[in-house]
PDB file of C-alpha atoms in Angstrom:
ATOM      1  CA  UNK B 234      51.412 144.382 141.828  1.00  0.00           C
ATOM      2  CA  UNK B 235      54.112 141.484 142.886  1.00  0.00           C
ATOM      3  CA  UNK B 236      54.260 141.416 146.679  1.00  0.00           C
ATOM      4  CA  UNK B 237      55.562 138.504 148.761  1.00  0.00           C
ATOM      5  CA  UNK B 238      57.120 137.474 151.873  1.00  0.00           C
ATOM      6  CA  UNK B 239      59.867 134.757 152.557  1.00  0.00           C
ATOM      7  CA  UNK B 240      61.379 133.443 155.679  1.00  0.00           C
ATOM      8  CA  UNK B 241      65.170 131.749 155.723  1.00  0.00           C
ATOM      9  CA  UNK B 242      67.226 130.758 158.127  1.00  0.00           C
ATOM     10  CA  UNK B 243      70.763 130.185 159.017  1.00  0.00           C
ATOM     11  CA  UNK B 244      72.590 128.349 161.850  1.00  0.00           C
ATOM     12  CA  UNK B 245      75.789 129.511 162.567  1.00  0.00           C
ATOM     13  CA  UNK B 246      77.884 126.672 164.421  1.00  0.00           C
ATOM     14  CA  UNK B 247      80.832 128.263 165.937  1.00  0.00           C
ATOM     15  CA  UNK B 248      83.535 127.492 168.376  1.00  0.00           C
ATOM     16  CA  UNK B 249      82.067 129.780 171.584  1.00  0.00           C
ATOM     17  CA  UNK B 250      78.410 129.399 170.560  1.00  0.00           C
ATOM     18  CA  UNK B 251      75.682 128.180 168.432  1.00  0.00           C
ATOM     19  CA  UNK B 252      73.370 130.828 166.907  1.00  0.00           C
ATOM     20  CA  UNK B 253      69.786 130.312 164.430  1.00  0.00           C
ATOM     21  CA  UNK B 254      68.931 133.702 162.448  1.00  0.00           C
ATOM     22  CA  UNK B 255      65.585 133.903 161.133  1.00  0.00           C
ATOM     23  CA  UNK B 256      65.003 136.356 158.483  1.00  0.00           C
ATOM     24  CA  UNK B 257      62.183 137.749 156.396  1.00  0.00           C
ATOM     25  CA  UNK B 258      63.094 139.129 153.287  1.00  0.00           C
ATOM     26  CA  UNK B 259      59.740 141.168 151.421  1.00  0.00           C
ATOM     27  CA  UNK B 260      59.561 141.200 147.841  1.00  0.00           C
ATOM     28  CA  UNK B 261      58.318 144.336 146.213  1.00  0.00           C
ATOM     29  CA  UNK B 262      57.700 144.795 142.000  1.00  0.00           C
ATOM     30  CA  UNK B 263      61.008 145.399 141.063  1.00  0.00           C
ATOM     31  CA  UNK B 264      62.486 146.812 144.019  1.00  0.00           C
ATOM     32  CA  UNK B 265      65.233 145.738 146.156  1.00  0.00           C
ATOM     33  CA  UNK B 266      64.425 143.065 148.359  1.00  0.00           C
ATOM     34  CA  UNK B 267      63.995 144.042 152.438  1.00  0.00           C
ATOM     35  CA  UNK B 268      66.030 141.890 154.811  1.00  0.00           C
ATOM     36  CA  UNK B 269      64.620 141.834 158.201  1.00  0.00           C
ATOM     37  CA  UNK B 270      65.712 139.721 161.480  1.00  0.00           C
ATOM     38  CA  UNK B 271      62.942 138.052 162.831  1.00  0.00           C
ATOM     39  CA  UNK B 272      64.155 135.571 165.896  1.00  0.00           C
ATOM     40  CA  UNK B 273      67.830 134.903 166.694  1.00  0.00           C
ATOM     41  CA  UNK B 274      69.147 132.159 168.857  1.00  0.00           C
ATOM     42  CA  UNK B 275      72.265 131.712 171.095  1.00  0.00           C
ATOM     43  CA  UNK B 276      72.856 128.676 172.684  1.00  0.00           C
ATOM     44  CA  UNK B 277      76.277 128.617 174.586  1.00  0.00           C
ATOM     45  CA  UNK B 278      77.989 125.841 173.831  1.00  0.00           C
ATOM     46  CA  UNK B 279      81.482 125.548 173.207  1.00  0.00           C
ATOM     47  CA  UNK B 280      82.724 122.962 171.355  1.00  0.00           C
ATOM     48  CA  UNK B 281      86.074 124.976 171.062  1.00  0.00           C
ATOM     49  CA  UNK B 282      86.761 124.188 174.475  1.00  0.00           C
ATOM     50  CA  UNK B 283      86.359 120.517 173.434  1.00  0.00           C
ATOM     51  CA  UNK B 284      88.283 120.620 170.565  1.00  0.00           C
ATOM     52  CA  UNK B 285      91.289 122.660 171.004  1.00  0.00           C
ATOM     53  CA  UNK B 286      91.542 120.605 174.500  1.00  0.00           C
ATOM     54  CA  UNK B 287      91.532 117.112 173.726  1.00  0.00           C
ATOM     55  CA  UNK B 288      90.712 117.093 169.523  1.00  0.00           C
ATOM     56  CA  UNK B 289      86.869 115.734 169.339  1.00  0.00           C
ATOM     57  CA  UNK B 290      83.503 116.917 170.647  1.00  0.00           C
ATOM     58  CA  UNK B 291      82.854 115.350 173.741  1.00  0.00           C
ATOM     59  CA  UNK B 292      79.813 112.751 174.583  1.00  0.00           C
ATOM     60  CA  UNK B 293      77.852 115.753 176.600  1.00  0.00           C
ATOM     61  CA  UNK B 294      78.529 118.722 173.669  1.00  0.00           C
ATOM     62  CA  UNK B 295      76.964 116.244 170.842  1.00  0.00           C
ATOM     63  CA  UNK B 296      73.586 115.421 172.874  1.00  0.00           C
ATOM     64  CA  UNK B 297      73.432 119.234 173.394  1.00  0.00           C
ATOM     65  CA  UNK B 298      74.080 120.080 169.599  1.00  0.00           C
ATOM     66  CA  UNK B 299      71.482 117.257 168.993  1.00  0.00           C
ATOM     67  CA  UNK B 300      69.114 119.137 171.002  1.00  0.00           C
ATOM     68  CA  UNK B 301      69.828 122.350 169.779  1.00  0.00           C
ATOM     69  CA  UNK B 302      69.168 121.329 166.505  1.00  0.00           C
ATOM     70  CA  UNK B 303      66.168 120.008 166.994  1.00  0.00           C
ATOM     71  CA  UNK B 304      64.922 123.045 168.697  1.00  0.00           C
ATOM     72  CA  UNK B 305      65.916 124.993 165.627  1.00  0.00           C
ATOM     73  CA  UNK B 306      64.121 122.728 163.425  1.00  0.00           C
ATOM     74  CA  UNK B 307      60.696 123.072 165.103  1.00  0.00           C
ATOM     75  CA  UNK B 308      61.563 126.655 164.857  1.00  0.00           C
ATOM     76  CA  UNK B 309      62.229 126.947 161.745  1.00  0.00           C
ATOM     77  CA  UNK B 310      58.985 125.115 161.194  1.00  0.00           C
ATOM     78  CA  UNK B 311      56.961 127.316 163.437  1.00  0.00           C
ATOM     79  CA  UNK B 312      58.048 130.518 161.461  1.00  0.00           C
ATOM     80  CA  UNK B 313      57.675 128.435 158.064  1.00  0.00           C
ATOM     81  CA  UNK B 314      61.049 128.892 157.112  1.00  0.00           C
ATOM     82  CA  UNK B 315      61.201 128.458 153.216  1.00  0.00           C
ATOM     83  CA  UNK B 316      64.762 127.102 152.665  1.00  0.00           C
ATOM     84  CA  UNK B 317      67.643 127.036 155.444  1.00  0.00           C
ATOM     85  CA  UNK B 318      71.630 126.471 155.493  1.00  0.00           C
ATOM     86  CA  UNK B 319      73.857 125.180 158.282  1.00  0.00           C
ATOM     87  CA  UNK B 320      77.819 125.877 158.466  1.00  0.00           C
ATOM     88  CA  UNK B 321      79.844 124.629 160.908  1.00  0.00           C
ATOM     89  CA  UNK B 322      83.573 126.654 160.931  1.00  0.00           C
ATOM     90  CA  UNK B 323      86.917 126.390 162.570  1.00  0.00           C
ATOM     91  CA  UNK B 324      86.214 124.013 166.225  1.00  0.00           C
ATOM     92  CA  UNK B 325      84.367 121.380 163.862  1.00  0.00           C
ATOM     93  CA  UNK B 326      86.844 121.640 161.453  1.00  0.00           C
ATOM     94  CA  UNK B 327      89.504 120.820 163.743  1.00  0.00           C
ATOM     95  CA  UNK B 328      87.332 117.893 165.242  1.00  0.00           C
ATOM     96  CA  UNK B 329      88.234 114.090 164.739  1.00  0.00           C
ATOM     97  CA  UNK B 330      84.984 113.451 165.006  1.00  0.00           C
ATOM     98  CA  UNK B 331      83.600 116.290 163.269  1.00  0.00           C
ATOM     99  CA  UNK B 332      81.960 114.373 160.104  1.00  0.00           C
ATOM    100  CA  UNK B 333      80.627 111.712 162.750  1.00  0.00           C
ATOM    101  CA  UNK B 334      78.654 114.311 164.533  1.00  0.00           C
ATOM    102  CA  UNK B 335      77.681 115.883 161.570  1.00  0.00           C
ATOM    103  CA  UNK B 336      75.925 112.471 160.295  1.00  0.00           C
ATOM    104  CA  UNK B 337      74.530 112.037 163.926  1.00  0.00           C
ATOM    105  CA  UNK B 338      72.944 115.613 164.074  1.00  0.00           C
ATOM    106  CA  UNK B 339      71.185 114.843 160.650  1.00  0.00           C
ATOM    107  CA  UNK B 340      70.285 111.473 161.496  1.00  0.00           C
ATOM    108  CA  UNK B 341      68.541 112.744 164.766  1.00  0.00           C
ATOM    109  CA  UNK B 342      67.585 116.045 163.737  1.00  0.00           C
ATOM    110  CA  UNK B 343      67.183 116.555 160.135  1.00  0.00           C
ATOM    111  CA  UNK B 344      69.532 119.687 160.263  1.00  0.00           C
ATOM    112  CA  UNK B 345      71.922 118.883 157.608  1.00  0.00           C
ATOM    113  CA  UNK B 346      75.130 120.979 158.465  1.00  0.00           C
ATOM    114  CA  UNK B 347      78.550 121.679 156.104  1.00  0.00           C
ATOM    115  CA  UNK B 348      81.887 122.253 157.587  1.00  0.00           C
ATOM    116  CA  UNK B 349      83.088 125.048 155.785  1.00  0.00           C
ATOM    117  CA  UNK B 350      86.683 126.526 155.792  1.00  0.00           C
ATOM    118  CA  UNK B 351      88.243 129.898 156.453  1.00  0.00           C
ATOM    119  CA  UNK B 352      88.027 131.493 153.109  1.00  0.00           C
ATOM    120  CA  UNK B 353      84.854 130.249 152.724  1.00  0.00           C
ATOM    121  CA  UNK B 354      83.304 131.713 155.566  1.00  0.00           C
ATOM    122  CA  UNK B 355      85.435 134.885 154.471  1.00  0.00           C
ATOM    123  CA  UNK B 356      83.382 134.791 151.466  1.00  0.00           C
ATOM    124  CA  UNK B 357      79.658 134.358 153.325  1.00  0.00           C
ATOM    125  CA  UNK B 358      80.655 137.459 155.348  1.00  0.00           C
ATOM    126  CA  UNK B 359      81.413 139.635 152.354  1.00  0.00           C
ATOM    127  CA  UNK B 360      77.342 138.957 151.464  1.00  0.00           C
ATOM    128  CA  UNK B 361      76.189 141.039 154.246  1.00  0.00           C
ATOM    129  CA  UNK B 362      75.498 144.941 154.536  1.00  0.00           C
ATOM    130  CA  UNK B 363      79.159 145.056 154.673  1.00  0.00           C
ATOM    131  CA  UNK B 364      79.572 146.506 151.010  1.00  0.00           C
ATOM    132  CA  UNK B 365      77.375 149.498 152.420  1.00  0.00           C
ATOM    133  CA  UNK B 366      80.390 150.342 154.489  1.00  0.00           C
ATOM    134  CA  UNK B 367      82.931 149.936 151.697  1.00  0.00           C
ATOM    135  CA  UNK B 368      83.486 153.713 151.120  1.00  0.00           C
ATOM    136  CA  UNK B 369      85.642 154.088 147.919  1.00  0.00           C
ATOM    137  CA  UNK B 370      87.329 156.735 149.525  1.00  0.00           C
ATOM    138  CA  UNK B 371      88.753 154.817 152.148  1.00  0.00           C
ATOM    139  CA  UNK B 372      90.620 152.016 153.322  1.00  0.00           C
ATOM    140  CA  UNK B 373      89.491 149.149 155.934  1.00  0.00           C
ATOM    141  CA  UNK B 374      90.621 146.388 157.221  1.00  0.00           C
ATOM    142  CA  UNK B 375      87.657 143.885 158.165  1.00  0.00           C
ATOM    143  CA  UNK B 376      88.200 141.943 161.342  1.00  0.00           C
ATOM    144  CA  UNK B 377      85.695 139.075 162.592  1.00  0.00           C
ATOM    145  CA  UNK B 378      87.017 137.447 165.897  1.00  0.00           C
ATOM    146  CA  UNK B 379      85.672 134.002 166.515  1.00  0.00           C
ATOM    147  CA  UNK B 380      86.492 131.629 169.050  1.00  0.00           C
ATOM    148  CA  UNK B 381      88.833 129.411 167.025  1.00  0.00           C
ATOM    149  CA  UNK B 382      90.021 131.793 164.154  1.00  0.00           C
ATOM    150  CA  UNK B 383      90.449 135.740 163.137  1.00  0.00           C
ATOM    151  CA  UNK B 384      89.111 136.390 159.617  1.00  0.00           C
ATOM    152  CA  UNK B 385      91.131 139.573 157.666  1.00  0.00           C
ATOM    153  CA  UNK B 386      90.290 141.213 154.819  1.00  0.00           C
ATOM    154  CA  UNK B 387      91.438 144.675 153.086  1.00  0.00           C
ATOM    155  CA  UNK B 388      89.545 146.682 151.341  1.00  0.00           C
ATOM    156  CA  UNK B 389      90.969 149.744 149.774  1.00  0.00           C
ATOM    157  CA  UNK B 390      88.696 152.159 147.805  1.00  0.00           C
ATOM    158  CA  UNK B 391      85.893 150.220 146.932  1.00  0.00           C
ATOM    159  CA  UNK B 392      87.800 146.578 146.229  1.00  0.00           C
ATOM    160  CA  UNK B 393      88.810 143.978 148.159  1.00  0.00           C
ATOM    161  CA  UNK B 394      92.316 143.548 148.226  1.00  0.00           C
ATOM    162  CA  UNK B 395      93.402 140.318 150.292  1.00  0.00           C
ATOM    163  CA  UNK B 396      91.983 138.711 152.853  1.00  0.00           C
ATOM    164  CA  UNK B 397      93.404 135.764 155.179  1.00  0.00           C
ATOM    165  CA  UNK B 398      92.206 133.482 158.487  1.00  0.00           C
ATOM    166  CA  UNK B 399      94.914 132.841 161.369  1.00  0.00           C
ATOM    167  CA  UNK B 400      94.085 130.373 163.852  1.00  0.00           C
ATOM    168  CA  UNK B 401      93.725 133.262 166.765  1.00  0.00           C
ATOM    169  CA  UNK B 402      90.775 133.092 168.150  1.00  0.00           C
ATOM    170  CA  UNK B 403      89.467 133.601 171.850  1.00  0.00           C
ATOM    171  CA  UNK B 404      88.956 129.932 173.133  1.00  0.00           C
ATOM    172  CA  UNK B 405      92.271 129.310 171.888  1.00  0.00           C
ATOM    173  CA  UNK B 406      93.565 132.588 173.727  1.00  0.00           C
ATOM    174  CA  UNK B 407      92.064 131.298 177.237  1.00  0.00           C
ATOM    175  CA  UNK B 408      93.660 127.934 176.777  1.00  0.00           C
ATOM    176  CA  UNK B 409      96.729 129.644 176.091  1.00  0.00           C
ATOM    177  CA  UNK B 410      96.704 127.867 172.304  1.00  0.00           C
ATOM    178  CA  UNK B 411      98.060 130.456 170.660  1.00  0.00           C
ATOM    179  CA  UNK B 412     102.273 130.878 169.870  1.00  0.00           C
ATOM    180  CA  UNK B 413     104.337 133.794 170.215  1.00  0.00           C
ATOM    181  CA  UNK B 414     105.053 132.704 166.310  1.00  0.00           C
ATOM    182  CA  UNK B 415     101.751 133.123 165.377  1.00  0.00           C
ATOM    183  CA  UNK B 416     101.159 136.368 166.858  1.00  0.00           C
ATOM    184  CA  UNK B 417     104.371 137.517 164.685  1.00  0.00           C
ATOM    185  CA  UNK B 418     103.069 135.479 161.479  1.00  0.00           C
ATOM    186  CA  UNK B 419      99.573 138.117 161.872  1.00  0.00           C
ATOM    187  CA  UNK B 420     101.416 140.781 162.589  1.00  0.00           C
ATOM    188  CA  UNK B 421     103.715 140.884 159.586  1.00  0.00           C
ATOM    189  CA  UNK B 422     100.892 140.153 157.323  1.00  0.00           C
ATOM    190  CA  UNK B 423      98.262 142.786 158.823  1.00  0.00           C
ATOM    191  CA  UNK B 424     101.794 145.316 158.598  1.00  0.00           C
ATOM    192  CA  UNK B 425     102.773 144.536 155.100  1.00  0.00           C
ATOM    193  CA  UNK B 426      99.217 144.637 153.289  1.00  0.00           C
ATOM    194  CA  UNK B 427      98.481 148.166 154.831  1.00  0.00           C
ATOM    195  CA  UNK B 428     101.868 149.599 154.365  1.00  0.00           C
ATOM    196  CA  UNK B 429     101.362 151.004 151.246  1.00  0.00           C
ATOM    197  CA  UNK B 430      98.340 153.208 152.565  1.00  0.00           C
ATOM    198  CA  UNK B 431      98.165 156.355 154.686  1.00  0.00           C
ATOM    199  CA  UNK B 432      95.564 156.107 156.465  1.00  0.00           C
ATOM    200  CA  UNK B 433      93.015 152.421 157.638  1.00  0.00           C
ATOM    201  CA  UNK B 434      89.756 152.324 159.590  1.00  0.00           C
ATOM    202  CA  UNK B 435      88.770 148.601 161.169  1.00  0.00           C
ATOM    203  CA  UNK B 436      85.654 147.560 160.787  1.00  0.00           C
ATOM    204  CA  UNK B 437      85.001 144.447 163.037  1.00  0.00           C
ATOM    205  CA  UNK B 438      82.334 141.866 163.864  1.00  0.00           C
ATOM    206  CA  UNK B 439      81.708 139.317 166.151  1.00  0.00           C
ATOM    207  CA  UNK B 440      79.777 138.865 169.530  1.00  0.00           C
ATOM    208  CA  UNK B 441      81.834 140.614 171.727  1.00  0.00           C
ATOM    209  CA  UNK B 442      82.379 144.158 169.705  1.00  0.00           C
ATOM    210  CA  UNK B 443      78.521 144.018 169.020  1.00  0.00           C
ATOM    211  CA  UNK B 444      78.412 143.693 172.633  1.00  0.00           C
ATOM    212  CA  UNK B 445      81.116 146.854 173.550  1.00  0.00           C
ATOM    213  CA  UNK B 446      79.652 148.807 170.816  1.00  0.00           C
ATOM    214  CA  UNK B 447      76.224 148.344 172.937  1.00  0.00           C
ATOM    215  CA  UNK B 448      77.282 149.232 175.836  1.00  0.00           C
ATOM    216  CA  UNK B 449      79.505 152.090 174.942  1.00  0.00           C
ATOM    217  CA  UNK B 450      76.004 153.759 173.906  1.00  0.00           C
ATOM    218  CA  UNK B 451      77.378 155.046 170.435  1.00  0.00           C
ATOM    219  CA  UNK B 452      74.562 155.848 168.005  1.00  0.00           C
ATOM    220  CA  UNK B 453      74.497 153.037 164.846  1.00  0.00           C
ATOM    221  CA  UNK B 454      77.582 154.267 161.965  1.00  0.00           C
ATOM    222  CA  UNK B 455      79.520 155.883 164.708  1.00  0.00           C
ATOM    223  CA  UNK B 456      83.194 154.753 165.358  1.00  0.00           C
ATOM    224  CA  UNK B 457      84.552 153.649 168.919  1.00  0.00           C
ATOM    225  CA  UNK B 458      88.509 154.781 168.787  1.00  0.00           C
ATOM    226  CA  UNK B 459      91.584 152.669 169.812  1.00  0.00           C
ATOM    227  CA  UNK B 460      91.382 154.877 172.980  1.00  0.00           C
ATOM    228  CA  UNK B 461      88.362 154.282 174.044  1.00  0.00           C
ATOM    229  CA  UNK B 462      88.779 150.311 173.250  1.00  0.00           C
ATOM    230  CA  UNK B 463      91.947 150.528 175.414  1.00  0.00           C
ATOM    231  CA  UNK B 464      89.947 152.094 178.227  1.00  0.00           C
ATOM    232  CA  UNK B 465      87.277 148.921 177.609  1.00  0.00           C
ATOM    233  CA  UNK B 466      90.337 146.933 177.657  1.00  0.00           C
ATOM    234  CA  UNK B 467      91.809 148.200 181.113  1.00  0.00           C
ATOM    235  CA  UNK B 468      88.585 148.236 182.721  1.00  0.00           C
ATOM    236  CA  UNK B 469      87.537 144.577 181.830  1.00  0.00           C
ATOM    237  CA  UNK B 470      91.131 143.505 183.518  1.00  0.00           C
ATOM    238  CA  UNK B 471      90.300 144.907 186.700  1.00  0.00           C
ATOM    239  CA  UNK B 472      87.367 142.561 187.598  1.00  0.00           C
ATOM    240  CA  UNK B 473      87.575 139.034 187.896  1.00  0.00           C
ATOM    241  CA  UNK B 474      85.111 136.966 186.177  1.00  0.00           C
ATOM    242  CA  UNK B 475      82.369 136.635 188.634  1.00  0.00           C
ATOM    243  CA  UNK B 476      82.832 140.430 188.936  1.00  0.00           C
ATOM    244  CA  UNK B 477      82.130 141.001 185.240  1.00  0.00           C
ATOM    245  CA  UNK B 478      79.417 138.827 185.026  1.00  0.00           C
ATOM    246  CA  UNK B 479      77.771 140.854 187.537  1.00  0.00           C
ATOM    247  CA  UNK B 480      78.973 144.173 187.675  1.00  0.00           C
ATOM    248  CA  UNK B 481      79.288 144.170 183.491  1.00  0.00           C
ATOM    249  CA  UNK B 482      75.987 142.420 183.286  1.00  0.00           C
ATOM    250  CA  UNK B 483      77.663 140.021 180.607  1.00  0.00           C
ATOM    251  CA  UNK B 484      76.578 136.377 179.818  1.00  0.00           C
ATOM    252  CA  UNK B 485      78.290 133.993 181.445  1.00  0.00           C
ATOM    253  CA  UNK B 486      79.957 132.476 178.161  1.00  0.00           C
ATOM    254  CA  UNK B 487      81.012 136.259 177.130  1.00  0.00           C
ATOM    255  CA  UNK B 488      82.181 137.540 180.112  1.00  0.00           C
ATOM    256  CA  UNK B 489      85.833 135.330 179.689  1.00  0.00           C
ATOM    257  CA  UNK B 490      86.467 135.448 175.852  1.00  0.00           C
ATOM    258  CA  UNK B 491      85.393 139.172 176.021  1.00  0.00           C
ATOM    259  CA  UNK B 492      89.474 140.183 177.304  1.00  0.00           C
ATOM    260  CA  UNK B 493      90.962 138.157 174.417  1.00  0.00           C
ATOM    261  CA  UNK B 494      88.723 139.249 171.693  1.00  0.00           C
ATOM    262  CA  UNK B 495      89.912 142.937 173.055  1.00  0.00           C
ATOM    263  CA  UNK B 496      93.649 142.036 172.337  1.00  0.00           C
ATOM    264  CA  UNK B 497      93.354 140.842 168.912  1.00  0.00           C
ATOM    265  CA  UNK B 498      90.916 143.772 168.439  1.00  0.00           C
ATOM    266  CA  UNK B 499      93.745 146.191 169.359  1.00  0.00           C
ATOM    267  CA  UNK B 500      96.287 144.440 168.446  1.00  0.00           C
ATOM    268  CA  UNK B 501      95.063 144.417 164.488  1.00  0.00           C
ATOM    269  CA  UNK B 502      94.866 148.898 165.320  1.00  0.00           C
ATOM    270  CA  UNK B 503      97.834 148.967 166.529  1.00  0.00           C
ATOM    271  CA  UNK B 504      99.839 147.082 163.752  1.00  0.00           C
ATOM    272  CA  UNK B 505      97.105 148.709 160.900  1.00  0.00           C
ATOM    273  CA  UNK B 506      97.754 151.958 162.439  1.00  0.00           C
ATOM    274  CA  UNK B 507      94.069 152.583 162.705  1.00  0.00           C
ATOM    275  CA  UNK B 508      92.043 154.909 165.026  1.00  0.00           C
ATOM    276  CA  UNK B 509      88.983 153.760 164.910  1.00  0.00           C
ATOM    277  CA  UNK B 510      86.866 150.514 164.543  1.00  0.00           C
ATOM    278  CA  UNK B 511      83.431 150.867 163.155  1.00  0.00           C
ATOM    279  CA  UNK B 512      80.630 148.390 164.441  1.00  0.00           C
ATOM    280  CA  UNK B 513      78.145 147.438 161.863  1.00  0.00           C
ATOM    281  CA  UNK B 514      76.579 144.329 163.425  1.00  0.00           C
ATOM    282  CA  UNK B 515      77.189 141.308 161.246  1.00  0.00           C
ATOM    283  CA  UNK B 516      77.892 138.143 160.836  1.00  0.00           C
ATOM    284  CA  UNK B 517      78.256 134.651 159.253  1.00  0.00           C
ATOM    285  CA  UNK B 518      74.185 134.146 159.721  1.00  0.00           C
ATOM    286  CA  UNK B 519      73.631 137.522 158.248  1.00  0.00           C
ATOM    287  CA  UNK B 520      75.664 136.228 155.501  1.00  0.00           C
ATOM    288  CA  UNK B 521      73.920 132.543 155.472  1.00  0.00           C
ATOM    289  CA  UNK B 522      70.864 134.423 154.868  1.00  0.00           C
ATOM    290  CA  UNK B 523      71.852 136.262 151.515  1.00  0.00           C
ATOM    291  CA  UNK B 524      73.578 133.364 150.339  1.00  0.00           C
ATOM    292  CA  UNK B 525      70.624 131.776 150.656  1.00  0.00           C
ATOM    293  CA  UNK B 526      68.136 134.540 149.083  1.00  0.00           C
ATOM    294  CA  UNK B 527      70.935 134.594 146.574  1.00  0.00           C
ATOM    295  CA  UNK B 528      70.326 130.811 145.763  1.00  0.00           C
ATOM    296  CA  UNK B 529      66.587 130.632 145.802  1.00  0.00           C
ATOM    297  CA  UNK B 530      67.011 133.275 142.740  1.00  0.00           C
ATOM    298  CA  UNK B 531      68.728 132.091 140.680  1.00  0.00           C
TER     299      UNK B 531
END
């Protein structure tokens, strides 16, 4: 009887936050291997606000990257973490200083972390549990909001159509980063590639839909509708910050990007046509983790 146990992890730097998944993945004979999460990490720091500001990581955000990743070493070493990947996506992509802090981090840390691009995180995404929701007798448009970009992809009866990243993300929304020409260039494109079909659901990830979904109290595989996101929408606008921090009970570093991620959320409904917007709860480091299972097998 073949039985074993692995532990991987994956570190997700991105532009609003930076998150460590640690997952156990039991091996069976020849059945299909069992992903569980075991510890994730947040740590809020957002190196989008550095980068879409003033075009580098500041002095302050690298010593607390430095630490971070330290922190998520000796985890990873606690929970004797087999084999590990790092990608860093749009804010240190953007950075002039990206590759510097990249050789610093390892340097101090150990963590050795890639910059990867658009359609390359596009790709790690597509790894998850996402095919599970790929019903061949319908038609979905993906949608993961970040803080620097919007990943799209269609999928239409089983296969993935097309699939593009616009530079509309939420940090870039609250610093008011984002042209009226760009908001036309999405629209066209999300328009045009669903045209041809009668009827799209959204599927979307990202921290802030996890967190609506959540609180909207919707059972897993159930659909929120444009409506009821609308509602979300209207009701997040009539608090100020401090008001949905405490009212909303939302983090600190959620309770601002929340009202953009909404817009682009509706916005890609609206211009899809869609209804509803399913909520499966993924994300690059669910992704990282396959990717890496994937690797380790080969």
């Amino acid at each position: 009887m073949a039985f074993e146990i692995r532990k991987y992890g994956a570190i997700d730097i991105g532009s609003n936050a930076i998150r460590l998944l640690i997952a156990t993945v039991t091996l069976y004979n020849d059945q299909p291997p069992v992903f569980k999460k075991t510890s994730l990490v947040r740590v809020p720091i957002r190196l989008g606000q550095d980068v879409f500001t003033s075009g580098h990581i500041s002095k302050e955000n690298i010593e607390r990257m430095i630490s971070s990743m330290k922190s998520y070493q000796l985890l990873m070493d606690v929970h004797k973490v087999k084999t590990y990947k790092a990608y860093a996506t749009s804010a240190m992509r953007e950075a002039q200083n990206g590759e510097d802090v990249v050789a610093q981090i390892e340097k101090e840390s150990g963590i050795h972390i890639d910059i990867i691009d658009g359609s390359h995180e596009a790709a790690i995404i597509a790894m998850t549990d996402l095919h599970a929701m790929i019903d061949e007798s319908k038609v979905l448009l993906y949608v993961d909001v970040g803080g620097g970009s919007t990943e799209f992809t269609l999928f239409a009866f089983g296969k993935e159509i097309i699939s593009r990243s616009f530079k509309i993300g939420t940090v870039r929304l609250l610093n008011d980063m984002v042209k009226k020409s760009l908001w036309d260039e999405a629209e066209q494109w999300i328009k045009e590639v669903t045209a041809p079909y009668e009827r799209i659901d959204l599927i979307g990830s990202g921290g802030n839909i996890n967190n609506i979904f959540k609180s909207s109290g919707k059972s897993m595989g159930k659909p929120l509708s444009y409506f009821y996101l609308l509602n979300y929408y209207e009701q997040l606008q009539n608090y100020n910050y401090e008001e949905r921090v405490y009212h909303l009970n939302l983090n600190h570093d959620r309770a601002d990007v929340i009202i953009p991620a909404c817009r682009i959320y509706l916005r890609a409904m609206k211009w899809s046509r869609a209804k509803n917007i399913y909520v499966p709860k993924i994300g690059l480091t669910d992704g990282i983790i396959k990717s890496v299972f994937n690797a380790d097998n080969r």
